[in-house]
Amino acid sequence: MEIIENVYIHIPFCDSKCPYCDFYSITTQDNSIKNKYVSKLLEEIEQYCDIISPNIRSVYIGGGTPNSLDALSLENLLTGLLNQIHLAEGYEFTVEVNPGSVTEEKLKLFKEFGINRLSVGSQTFLKKELKTLGRTHSPQDIFRTFNTARKLGFNNINLDLIFSIPGQTINSLIYTLNKLAELDPEHISAYMLTYYEGTEFYRRSVKKDLIKIVDDIEVEYYDFVKEFLGSKGFEHYELSNFSKKNKMSNHNLNTWNFGAYIGLGTSAHSFYLDSRWFNDNNVKNYIDLKFNKYPNRSTLSLTDKKNEYIMLGLRKTSGISLENYNNFFGNTIDFDFRKKIGKYLENNYLILDESRLYLNPEKINIYNSIVSDILLD
Amino acid sequence: MNDNIRNFCIVAHIDHGKSTLADRMLQITGTVAERDIKKQTLDDMELEQERGITIKSHAIRMEHTALDKKKYILNLIDTPGHVDFTYEVSRSIAACEGAILVVDASQGIEAQTLSNLYLAMEQDLEIIPVINKIDLPAAQPEVVAQQVIDLIGCDDDDIIFTSAKTGEGIESLLEKIVQVIPPPKGSEDKPLQALIFDSMYDSFRGAVAYIKVVNGFIQKGDKIKLINTDQSLFVEEIGILKMERVKKETLKAGEVGYLITGTKTAKDIKVGDTVTLDSYKTKVSLPGYQDIKPMVFSGVFPVSTEDYEDLKDSLEKLQLNDSSLVYLPENSTALGFGFRVGYLGLLHMEIVHERLEREYDLSVINTFPSVTYKLHKQNGDIEEINNPKDLNSNDMIIKIEEPYIKAQIITLTEHIGPIMKLSLERRGIYHLTDYLDENRVVLKYDFPLSEVIFDFFDKLKSISRGYASFDYEVTDYQPADMIKLDIMLNGEKVDALAAIIHKDKAYHYGERICKKLKEIIPRQMYDVAIQAGIGSRIIARTTVKALRKNVTAKCYGGDITRKRKLLEKQKKGKKRMKQIGSVELPQEAFLALLKIDE
């Protein structure tokens, strides 16, 4: 029986809202709300103890800004969590931190509770671009946070990078990449800026108040990022993710491998067996209302599952393991998708070898066009 | 005894108020109750009401007590108002002894006024000139009256001024009809001859013929013969046409009414045919019958191949009440199974397409329209083709002939220059200029039909600020230097995009079509080469560069189902395109050919 070994916890609080971000967060300074929220998180996890493994392989605390909780709330959260779950050997425990606001004290706290991976929202090393993105930290904050973390013994750090920021040039991108490489983190998540509907950036781009970098240039930036990080010893293992040897994000790999996970807190999504469910985006309701188990639950059909498996698997440069697919669905990927993938195999957009089906690295830039075309009807 | 019958029609240009005038007469004679008056009572198809034009003609019987205190039967035979339906108009006119010539007091004489008037004059009808819409602020009744006097040579006093909208002048018009239009000439004592001037389809009764009994009489139960189509049938029901059909036992010479024989399809009842009795040894046809031929053809294909059967059924149903519609199965490599549909003209084509989409809820792709060309071959054979794919360079063709039309364009003198330029571009052959008055002229031209079947009229309207009017009749075939222009996508010929075009225009057309297709074809995973060629020679080319970026940057545990649905949506978007070889072609590409100048 499959059982959940991966836990996500959402902390929906930020000091300020970034205009491009579409993750759920609110900008309250009220610590009593945050404390109550933490208590409810611990209540929520309790009710899923029947489907959560006694050996947890990954925990990821994201947001929002997890370090916007005060030290006491953080301590309560981590104590309570570790009372209820048991971390397996070789676990990965990540916390996202904002380089502008995380303190040495909090980093220490994380270290004490066994957190062994940090994800730093660095985004870019140019003041001007940070300002465009609405970030409140400075390039110095990134260096400070990173060096403090190293000093405290964190040996698995991710730096987030956003590129194709309005006004960005290839030279400013090179500057940021060089700074990144100087710090020499274990992992880099490099995202093309996306204008999500509902965000301020989206509205501004529609009004032409923000000038998007055009697709053809964006692709050149993306290609450059891949090439540059490759030359610095980073393996490109997922569309937007790069890592040093053996430092891939296990938590996220589990998602791309179609593994089960539970998400706790507002807006968090869970996936287990045939079901997906998620919590609403509302801190007040989350605190005040009684829990329903499996809120907003939907059931995936077999076709949905196959499509999601393909969609997620092909995000990885290593693609889909034929054996894993066969074990999961009880028939081969060739049997299910032969008609769909034929022409892409012929023209080498997709590659099928003895053990894997994967995207030709040169065609990663049009992942959506290819994947949408091969989904089952 | 048919001295009290008056059979007449109304001829007019589009929008000059023919239908409103008819409505007003129906109202004043009490044929239709006040509360039942819809705008344009005679046009009952949804599309007709919307476009304000009459597509199918109808007939209606009114009773009117004239100033002489006698009761008269007035049969108003409505005529379709558009150039495509000239033959149908001519048959309706043939059933009449008089015609009301309606001219808009603000617009004056237009091209269609002339062509319909000529049809009426050919049949020796008594013409009653009417100047309508005198209530309009822009009305110039005196100016228009002078035009009419110059045109038909009538007296001032002969003209009746009306406003169909307010009802002004309608009583005098009714009186004039009684006084001026002669009663029908035929005789009850002669052998039966009845003219079919129209037909319609009734889903309960089958085909319904509208007839005028010219000589003799027809009775329920008669065994009749349709002379030109050589069919023997029984009269199931006859009667007269009021707002509804009213059954009668007999229809006598001079009367207008309907005939039901149980024949299922409208196409068996040919407009212009003569009804007589099967028992007669010698059967004499009334003059003027023609087997009407479609002039314009286009491929009609379902957007989704699974709709083929629905399309077939819908065309069958359309043909039931549109006897001029013809179609044959067509198979296109690009578009799959569909039909080659023949139309009387461009408006007819538009109407058919709209009805398919509106009444039958089908999404169809229409290919570039073509006329019928005659191919003269080396071995003396003459082949008629209306589909570019039937024109092959290795067919030993000595010459190609194309249909020509005689056209009249009425316009303001200030637009003569641009119109002449347009006409030259369309290979028009100029004949003469006639002045209607000092501001308005009739230009007479011959054109190849192929040059006017699309966008000519729109162009004409635009360069004349909506003023010019245009009408035509097809005359003969003349030799032409036509070639087939192929369009290739990534080297593959797309049969549904091919066109037959004049050699001198091929280069320009090819360039424009390539440019247009480049705008329409979205960037795909591969470069798409667009080429236009004649035979093996490429005359224009362009490329749609491959799509370089389409990738979702972030995808974590949060919203996988939503991401999947987005991709599935993208997939659905693709389904609406036609896959041609490796290229996805949006449906608009086929329309683009028709709107190449925009």
CSV table of N, CA and C in Angstrom, one decimal, chain B residues 2 186-194 213-218 250-255 280:
chain,number,residue,atom,x,y,z
B,2,ASN,N,-62.7,36.7,-66.3
B,2,ASN,CA,-61.7,37.1,-65.4
B,2,ASN,C,-61.3,38.6,-65.5
B,186,GLY,N,-55.8,35.1,-71.1
B,186,GLY,CA,-56.2,33.8,-71.5
B,186,GLY,C,-57.6,33.5,-71.5
B,187,SER,N,-58.0,32.3,-71.9
B,187,SER,CA,-59.4,31.9,-72.0
B,187,SER,C,-59.6,30.5,-71.3
B,188,GLU,N,-60.7,30.5,-70.6
B,188,GLU,CA,-61.1,29.2,-70.0
B,188,GLU,C,-61.4,28.1,-71.0
B,189,ASP,N,-61.8,28.5,-72.2
B,189,ASP,CA,-62.2,27.5,-73.2
B,189,ASP,C,-61.0,26.8,-73.8
B,190,LYS,N,-59.9,27.3,-73.7
B,190,LYS,CA,-58.7,26.7,-74.3
B,190,LYS,C,-58.2,25.6,-73.5
B,191,PRO,N,-57.3,24.7,-74.0
B,191,PRO,CA,-56.7,23.6,-73.2
B,191,PRO,C,-55.9,24.2,-72.1
B,192,LEU,N,-55.8,23.4,-71.0
B,192,LEU,CA,-55.1,23.9,-69.8
B,192,LEU,C,-53.6,24.2,-70.1
B,193,GLN,N,-53.2,25.4,-69.7
B,193,GLN,CA,-51.8,25.7,-69.6
B,193,GLN,C,-51.6,26.6,-68.3
B,194,ALA,N,-50.8,26.1,-67.4
B,194,ALA,CA,-50.5,26.9,-66.2
B,194,ALA,C,-49.0,27.0,-66.1
B,213,VAL,N,-52.8,30.1,-63.9
B,213,VAL,CA,-53.5,29.4,-64.9
B,213,VAL,C,-53.6,30.4,-66.1
B,214,VAL,N,-53.0,30.0,-67.2
B,214,VAL,CA,-53.0,31.0,-68.3
B,214,VAL,C,-54.2,30.7,-69.2
B,215,ASN,N,-54.4,29.4,-69.5
B,215,ASN,CA,-55.6,29.0,-70.3
B,215,ASN,C,-56.2,27.8,-69.6
B,216,GLY,N,-57.5,27.7,-69.9
B,216,GLY,CA,-58.3,26.5,-69.4
B,216,GLY,C,-58.5,26.6,-67.9
B,217,PHE,N,-58.7,25.4,-67.3
B,217,PHE,CA,-58.8,25.3,-65.9
B,217,PHE,C,-58.3,24.0,-65.3
B,218,ILE,N,-58.0,24.1,-64.1
B,218,ILE,CA,-57.4,22.9,-63.4
B,218,ILE,C,-58.3,22.5,-62.3
B,250,THR,N,-61.5,24.3,-58.2
B,250,THR,CA,-61.0,24.6,-59.5
B,250,THR,C,-60.2,25.9,-59.5
B,251,LEU,N,-59.3,26.0,-60.4
B,251,LEU,CA,-58.6,27.3,-60.7
B,251,LEU,C,-58.8,27.5,-62.2
B,252,LYS,N,-59.2,28.8,-62.5
B,252,LYS,CA,-59.6,29.0,-63.9
B,252,LYS,C,-58.5,30.0,-64.5
B,253,ALA,N,-58.6,30.1,-65.8
B,253,ALA,CA,-57.7,31.0,-66.5
B,253,ALA,C,-57.6,32.4,-65.9
B,254,GLY,N,-56.4,32.9,-65.7
B,254,GLY,CA,-56.2,34.2,-65.1
B,254,GLY,C,-56.0,34.1,-63.6
B,255,GLU,N,-56.3,33.0,-63.0
B,255,GLU,CA,-56.2,32.9,-61.5
B,255,GLU,C,-54.8,32.4,-61.1
B,280,TYR,N,-54.1,15.3,-73.0
B,280,TYR,CA,-54.0,16.0,-74.3
B,280,TYR,C,-53.0,15.3,-75.2
